[in-house]
JSON list of C-alpha atoms in Angstrom, two decimals:
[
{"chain": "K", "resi": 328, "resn": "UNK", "atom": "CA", "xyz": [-3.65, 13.25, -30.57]},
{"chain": "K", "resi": 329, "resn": "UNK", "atom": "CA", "xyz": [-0.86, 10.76, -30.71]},
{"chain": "K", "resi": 330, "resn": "UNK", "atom": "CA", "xyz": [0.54, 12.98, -27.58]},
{"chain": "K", "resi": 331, "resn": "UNK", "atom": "CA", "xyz": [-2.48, 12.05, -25.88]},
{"chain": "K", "resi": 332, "resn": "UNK", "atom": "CA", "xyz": [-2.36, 8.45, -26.97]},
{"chain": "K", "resi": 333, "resn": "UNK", "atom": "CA", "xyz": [1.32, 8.07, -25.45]},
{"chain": "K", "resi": 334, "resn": "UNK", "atom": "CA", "xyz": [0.18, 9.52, -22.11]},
{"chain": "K", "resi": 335, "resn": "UNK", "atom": "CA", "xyz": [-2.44, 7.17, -21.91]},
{"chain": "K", "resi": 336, "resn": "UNK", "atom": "CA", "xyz": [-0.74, 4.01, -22.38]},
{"chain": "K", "resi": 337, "resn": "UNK", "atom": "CA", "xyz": [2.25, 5.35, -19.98]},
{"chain": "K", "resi": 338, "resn": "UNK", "atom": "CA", "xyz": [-0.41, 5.81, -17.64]},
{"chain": "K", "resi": 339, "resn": "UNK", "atom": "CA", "xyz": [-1.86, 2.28, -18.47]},
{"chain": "K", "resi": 340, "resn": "UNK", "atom": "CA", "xyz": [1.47, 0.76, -17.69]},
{"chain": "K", "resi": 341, "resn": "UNK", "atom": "CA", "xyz": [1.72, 2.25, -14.72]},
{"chain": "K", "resi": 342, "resn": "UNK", "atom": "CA", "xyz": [-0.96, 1.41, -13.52]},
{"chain": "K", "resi": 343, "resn": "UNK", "atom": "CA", "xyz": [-0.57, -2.21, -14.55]},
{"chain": "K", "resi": 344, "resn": "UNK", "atom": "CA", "xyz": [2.63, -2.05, -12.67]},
{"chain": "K", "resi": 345, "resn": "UNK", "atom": "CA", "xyz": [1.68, -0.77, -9.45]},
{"chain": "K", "resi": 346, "resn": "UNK", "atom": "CA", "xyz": [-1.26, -3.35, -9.20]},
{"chain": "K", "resi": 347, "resn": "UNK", "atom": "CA", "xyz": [1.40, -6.13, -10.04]},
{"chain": "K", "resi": 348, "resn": "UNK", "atom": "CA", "xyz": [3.67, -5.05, -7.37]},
{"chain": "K", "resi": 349, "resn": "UNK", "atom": "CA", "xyz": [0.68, -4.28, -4.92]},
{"chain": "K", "resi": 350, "resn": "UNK", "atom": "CA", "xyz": [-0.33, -8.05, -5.38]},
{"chain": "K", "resi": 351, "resn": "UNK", "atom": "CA", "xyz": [3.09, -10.22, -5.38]},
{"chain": "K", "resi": 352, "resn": "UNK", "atom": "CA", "xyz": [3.71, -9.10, -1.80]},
{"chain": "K", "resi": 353, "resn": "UNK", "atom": "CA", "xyz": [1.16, -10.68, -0.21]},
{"chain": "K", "resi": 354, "resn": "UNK", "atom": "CA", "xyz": [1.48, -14.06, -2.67]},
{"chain": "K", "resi": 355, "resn": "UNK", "atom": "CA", "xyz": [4.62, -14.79, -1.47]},
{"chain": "K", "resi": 356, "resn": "UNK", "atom": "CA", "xyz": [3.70, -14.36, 2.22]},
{"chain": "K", "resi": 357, "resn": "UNK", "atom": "CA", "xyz": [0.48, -16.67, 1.04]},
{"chain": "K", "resi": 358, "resn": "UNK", "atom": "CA", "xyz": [3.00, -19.15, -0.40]},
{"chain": "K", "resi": 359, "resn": "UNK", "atom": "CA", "xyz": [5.30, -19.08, 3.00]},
{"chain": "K", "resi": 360, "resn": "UNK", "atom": "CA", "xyz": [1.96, -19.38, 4.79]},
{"chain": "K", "resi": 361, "resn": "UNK", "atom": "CA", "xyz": [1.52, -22.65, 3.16]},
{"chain": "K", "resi": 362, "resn": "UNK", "atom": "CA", "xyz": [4.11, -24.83, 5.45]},
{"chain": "K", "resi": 363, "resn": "UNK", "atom": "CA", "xyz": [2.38, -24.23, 8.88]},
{"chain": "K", "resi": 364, "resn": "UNK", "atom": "CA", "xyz": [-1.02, -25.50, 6.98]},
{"chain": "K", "resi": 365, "resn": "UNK", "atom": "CA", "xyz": [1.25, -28.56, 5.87]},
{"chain": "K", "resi": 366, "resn": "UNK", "atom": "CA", "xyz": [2.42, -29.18, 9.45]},
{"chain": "K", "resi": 367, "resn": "UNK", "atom": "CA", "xyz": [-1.12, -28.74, 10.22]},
{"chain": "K", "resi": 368, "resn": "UNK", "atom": "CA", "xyz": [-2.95, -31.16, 8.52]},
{"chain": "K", "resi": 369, "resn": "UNK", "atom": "CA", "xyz": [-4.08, -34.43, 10.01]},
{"chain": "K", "resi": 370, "resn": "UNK", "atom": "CA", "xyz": [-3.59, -36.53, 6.82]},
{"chain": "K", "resi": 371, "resn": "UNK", "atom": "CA", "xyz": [-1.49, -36.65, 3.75]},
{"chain": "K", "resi": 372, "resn": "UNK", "atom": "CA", "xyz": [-4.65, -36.58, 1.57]},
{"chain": "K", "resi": 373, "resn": "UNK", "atom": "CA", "xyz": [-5.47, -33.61, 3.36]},
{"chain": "K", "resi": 374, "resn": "UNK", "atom": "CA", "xyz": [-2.87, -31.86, 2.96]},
{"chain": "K", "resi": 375, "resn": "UNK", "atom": "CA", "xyz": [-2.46, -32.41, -0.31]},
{"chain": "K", "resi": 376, "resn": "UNK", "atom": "CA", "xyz": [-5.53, -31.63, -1.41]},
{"chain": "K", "resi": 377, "resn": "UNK", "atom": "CA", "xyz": [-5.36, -27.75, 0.80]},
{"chain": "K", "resi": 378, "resn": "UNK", "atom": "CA", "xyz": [-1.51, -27.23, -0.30]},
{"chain": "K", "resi": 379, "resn": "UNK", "atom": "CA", "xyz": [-2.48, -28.23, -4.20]},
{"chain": "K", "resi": 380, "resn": "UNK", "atom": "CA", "xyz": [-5.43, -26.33, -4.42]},
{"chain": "K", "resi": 381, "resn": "UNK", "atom": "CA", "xyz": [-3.89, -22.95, -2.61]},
{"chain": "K", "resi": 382, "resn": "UNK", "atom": "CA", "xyz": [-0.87, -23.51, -3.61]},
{"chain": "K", "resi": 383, "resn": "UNK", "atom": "CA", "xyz": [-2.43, -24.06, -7.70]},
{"chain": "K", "resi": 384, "resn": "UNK", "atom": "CA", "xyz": [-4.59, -20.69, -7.45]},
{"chain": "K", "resi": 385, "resn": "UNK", "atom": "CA", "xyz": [-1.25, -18.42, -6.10]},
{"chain": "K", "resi": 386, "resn": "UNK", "atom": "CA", "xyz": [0.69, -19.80, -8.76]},
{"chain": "K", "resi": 387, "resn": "UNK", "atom": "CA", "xyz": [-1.89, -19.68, -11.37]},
{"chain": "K", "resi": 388, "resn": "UNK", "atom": "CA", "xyz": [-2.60, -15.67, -9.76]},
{"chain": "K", "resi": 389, "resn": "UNK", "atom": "CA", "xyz": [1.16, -14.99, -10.38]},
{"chain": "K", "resi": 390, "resn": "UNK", "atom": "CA", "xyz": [1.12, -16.03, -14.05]},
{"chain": "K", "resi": 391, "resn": "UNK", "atom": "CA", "xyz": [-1.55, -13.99, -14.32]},
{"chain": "K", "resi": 392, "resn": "UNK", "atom": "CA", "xyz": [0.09, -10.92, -13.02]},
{"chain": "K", "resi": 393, "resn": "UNK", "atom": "CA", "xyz": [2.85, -11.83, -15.24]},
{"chain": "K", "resi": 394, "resn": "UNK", "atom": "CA", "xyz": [1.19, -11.95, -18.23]},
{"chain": "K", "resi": 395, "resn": "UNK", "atom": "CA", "xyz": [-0.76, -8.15, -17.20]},
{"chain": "K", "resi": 396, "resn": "UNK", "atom": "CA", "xyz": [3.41, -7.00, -16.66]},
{"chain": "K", "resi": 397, "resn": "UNK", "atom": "CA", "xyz": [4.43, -8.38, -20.05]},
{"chain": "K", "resi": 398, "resn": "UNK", "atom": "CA", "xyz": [3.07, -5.65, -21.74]},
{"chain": "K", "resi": 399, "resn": "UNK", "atom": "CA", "xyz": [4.26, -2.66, -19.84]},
{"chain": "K", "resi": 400, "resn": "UNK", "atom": "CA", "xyz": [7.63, -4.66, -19.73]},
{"chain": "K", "resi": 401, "resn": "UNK", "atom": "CA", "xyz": [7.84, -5.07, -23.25]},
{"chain": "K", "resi": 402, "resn": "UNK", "atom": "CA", "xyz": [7.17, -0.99, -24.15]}
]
């Protein structure tokens, strides 16, 4: 049983893993994709208020997949 246990959580962590990785790829390229909506925008109120709020949910997205590595990381 605690054979099967181990194999599980390996295969947990993987898991965990591969959809971190899968995801921070195209964050970053969101993140770079946030200076040609800068040059974009008509006003500084709007572009504050589209870079903040993408710019708030990648970062707050990242943290999250940080927090689903942690555990894997720390096994």
């Amino acid at each position: 049983m605690l054979d099967e246990i181990e194999r599980l959580v390996t295969e947990v962590k993987g898991v965990t893993e591969d959809i971190a990785h899968d995801l921070r790829t195209p964050l970053t390229r969101l993140l770079a994709g946030l200076e040609p909506v800068h040059r974009r925008a008509t006003s500084v109120a709007e572009d504050e208020t589209a870079m903040g709020a993408i710019g708030a949910a990648i970062i707050e997205t990242k943290s999250i997949l940080a927090d689903i590595r942690r555990p894997a990381a720390d096994s």
